[in-house]
PDB file of C-alpha atoms in Angstrom:
ATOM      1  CA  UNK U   1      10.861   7.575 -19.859  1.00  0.00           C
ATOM      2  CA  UNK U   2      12.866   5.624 -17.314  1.00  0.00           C
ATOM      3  CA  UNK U   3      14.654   3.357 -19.941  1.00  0.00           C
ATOM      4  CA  UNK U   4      15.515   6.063 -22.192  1.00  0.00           C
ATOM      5  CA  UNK U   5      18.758   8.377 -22.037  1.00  0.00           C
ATOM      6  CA  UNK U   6      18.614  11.238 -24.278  1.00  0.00           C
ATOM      7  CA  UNK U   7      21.489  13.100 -24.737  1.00  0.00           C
ATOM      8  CA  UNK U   8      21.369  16.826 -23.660  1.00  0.00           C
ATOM      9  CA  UNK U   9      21.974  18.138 -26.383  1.00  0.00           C
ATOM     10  CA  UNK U  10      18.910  16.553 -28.407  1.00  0.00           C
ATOM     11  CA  UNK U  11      15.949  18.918 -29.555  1.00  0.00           C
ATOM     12  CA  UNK U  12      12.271  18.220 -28.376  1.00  0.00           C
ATOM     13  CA  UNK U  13      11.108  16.728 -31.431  1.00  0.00           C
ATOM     14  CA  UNK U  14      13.940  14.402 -31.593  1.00  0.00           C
ATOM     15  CA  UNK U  15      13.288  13.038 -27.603  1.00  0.00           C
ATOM     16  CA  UNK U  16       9.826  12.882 -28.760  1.00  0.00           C
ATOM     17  CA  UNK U  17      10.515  10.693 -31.578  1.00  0.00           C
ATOM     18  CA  UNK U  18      12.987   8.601 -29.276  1.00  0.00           C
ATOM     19  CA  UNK U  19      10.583   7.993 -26.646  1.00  0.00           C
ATOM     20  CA  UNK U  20       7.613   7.278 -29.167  1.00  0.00           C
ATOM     21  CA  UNK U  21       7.697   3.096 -28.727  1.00  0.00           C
ATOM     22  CA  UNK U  22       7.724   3.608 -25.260  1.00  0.00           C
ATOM     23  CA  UNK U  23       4.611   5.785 -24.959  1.00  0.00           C
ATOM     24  CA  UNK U  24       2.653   3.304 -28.026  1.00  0.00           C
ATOM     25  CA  UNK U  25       3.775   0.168 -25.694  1.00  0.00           C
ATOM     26  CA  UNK U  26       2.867   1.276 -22.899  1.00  0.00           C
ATOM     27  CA  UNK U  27      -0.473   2.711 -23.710  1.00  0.00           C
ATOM     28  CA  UNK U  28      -1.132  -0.790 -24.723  1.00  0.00           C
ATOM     29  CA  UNK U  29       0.521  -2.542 -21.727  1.00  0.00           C
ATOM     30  CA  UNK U  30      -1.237  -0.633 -18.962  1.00  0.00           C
ATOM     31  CA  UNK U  31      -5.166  -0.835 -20.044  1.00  0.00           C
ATOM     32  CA  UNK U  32      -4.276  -4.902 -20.465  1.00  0.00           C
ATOM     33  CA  UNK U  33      -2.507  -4.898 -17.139  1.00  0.00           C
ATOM     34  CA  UNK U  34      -5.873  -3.343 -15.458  1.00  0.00           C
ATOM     35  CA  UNK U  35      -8.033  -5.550 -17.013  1.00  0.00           C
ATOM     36  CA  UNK U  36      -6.263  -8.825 -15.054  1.00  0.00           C
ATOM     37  CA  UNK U  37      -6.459  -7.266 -12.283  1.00  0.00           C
ATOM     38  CA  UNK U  38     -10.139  -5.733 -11.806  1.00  0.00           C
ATOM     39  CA  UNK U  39     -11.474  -8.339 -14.012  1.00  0.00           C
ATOM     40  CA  UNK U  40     -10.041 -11.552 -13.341  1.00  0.00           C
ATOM     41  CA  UNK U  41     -11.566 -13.464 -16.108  1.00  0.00           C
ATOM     42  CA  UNK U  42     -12.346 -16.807 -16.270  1.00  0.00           C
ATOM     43  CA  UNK U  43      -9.320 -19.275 -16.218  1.00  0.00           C
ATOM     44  CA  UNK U  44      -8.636 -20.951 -19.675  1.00  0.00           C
ATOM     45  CA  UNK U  45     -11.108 -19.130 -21.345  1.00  0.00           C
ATOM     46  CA  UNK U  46     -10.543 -17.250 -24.436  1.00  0.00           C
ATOM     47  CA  UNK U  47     -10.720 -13.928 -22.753  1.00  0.00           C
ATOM     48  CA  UNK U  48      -8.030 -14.757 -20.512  1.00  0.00           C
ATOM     49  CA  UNK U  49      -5.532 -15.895 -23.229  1.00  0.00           C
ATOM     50  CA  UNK U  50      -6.191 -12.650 -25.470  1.00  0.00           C
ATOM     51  CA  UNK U  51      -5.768 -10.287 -22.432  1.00  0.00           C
ATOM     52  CA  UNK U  52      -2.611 -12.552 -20.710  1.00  0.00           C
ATOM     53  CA  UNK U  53      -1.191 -12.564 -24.409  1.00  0.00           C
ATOM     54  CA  UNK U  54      -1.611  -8.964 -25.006  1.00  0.00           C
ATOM     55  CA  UNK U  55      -0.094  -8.027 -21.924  1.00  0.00           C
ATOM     56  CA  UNK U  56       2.652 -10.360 -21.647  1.00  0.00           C
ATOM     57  CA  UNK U  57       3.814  -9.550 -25.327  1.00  0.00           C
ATOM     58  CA  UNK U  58       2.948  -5.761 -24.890  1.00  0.00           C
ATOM     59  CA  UNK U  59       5.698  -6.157 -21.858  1.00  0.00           C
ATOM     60  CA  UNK U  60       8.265  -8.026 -23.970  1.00  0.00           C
ATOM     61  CA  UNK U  61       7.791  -5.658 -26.606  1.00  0.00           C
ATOM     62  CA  UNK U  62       8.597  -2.630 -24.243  1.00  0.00           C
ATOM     63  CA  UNK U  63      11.684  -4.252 -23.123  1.00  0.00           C
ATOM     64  CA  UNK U  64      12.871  -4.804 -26.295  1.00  0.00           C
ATOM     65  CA  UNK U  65      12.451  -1.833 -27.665  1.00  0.00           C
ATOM     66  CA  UNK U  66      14.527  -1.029 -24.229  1.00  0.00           C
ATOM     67  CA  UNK U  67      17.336  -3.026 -25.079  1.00  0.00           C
ATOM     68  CA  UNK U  68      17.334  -1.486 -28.647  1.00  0.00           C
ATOM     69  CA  UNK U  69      17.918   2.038 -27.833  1.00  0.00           C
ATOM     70  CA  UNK U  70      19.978   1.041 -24.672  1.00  0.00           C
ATOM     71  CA  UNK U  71      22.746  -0.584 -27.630  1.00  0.00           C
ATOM     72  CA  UNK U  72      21.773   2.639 -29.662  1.00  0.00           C
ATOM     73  CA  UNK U  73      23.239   4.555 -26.996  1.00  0.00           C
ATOM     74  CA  UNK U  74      26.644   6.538 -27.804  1.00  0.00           C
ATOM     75  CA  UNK U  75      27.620   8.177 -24.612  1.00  0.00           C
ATOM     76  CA  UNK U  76      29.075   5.821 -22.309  1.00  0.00           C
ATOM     77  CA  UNK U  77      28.414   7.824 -19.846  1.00  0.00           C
ATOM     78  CA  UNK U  78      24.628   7.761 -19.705  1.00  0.00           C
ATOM     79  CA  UNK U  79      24.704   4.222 -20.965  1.00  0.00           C
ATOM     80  CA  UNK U  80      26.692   3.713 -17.509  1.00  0.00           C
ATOM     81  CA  UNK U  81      23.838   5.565 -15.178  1.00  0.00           C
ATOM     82  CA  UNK U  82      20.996   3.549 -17.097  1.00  0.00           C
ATOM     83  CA  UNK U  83      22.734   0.200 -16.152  1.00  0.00           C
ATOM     84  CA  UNK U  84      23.026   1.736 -12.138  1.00  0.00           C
ATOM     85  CA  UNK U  85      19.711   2.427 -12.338  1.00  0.00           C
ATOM     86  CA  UNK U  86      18.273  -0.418 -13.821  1.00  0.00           C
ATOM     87  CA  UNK U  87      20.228  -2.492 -11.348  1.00  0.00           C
ATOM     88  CA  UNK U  88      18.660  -0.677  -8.341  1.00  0.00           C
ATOM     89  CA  UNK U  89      15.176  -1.699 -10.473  1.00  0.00           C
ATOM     90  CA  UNK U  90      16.156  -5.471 -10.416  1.00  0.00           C
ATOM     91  CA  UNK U  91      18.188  -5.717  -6.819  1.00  0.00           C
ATOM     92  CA  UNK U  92      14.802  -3.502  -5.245  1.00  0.00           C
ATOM     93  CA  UNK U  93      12.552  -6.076  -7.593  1.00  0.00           C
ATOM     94  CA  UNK U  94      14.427  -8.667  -5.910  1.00  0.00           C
ATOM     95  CA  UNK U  95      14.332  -7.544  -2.168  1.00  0.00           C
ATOM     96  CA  UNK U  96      10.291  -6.759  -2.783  1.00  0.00           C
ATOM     97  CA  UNK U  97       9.405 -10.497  -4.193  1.00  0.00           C
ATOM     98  CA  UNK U  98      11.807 -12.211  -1.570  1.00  0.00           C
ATOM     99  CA  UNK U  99      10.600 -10.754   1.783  1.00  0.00           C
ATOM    100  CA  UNK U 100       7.276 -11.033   0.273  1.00  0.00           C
ATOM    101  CA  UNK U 101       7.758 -14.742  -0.427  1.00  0.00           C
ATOM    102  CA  UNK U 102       9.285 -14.998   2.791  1.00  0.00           C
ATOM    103  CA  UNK U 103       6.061 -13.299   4.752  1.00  0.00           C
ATOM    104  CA  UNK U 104       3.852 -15.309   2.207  1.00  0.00           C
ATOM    105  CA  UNK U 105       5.174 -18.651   3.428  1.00  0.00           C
ATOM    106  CA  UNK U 106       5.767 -17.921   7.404  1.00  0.00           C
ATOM    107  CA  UNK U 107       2.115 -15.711   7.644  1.00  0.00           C
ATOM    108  CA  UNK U 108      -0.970 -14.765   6.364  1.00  0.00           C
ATOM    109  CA  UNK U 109      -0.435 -12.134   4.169  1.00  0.00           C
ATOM    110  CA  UNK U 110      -1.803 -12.544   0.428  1.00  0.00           C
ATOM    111  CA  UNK U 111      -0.350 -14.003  -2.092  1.00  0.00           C
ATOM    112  CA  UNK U 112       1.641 -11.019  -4.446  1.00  0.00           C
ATOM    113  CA  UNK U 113       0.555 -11.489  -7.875  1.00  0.00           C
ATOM    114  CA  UNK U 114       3.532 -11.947 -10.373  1.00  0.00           C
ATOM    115  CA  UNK U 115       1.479  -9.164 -12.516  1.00  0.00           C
ATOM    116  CA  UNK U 116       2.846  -6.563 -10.372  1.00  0.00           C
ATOM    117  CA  UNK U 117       6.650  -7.666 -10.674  1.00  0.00           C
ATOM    118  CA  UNK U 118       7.244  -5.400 -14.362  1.00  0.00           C
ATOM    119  CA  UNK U 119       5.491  -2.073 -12.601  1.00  0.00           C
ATOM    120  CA  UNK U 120       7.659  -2.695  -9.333  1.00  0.00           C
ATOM    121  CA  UNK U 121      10.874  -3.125 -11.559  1.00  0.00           C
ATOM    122  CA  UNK U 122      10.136  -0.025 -13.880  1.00  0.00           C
ATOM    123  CA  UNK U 123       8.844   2.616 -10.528  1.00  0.00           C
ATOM    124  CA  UNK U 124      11.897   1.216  -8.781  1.00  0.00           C
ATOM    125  CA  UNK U 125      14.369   1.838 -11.604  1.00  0.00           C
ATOM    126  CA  UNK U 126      12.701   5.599 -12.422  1.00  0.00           C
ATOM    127  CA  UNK U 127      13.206   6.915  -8.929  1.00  0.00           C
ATOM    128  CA  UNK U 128      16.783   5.757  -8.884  1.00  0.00           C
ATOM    129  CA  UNK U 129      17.472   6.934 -12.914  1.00  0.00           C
ATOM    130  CA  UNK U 130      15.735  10.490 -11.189  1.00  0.00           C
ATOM    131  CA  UNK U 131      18.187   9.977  -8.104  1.00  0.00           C
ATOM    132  CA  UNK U 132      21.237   9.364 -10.065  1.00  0.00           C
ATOM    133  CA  UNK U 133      20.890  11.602 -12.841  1.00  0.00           C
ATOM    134  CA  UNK U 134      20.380  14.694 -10.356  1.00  0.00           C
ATOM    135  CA  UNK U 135      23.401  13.613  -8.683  1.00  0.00           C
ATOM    136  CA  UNK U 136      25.447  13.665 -11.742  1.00  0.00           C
ATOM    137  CA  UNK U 137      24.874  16.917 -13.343  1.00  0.00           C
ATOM    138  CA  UNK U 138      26.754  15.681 -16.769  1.00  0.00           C
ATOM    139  CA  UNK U 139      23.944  13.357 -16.701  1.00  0.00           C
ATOM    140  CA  UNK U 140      20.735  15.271 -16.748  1.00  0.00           C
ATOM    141  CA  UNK U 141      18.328  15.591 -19.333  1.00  0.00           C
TER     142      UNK U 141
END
């Protein structure tokens, strides 16, 4: 998965079992995630606390568990291509939400909703951890 670097030299079983609380997190993120937006329940109501909660904490949970086997990481190497791709993820994150803002104030376009930001940083930061890894053979997976 995009937040993941597992070393070449790693058997399937073991990439499996390193990528397990990403897969588990984000089985539960993404159902939660669907449900604000087709749904839009009722503000205040209980509905919309359980599903905001479950999401929200589902995210926080994923980027945790992120940040764990990011400082698990030996090879310095890999650990250094994560970190360029994860900065694409937040300076592409952060070019999205300010033209956006920018269009939002100065036109009629809709409003973004903040829901999407965690999607847009995690597709933005997986094409560029795809992009940088194939340009740095050492790198692949």
């Amino acid at each position: 998965m995009l937040f993941s670097t597992c070393s070449p030299n790693m058997t399937r079983r073991e990439r499996i079992r390193a990528m397990r609380p990403f897969y588990i997190l984000y089985a539960i993120y993404m159902p939660f995630c669907f449900l604000l937006i087709f749904s839009k329940p009722v503000k205040d109501s209980v509905g919309a606390w359980t599903i905001d909660l479950a999401a929200g904490v589902s995210m926080v949970a994923m980027l945790i568990a992120a940040a764990a086997g990011f400082a698990r990481q030996r090879d310095e190497f890999q650990r250094k291509l994560l970190t360029e791709a994860m900065m694409w993820g937040v300076g592409g994150l952060l070019a999205i939400t300010c033209v956006w803002g920018l269009l939002e104030v100065h036109t009629s376009i809709p409003r973004m909703d903040v829901l999407f930001n965690f999607p847009i940083f995690m597709t933005i930061t997986a094409i560029a951890k795809v992009a940088i890894f194939r340009r740095n053979p050492v790198g692949n997976e």
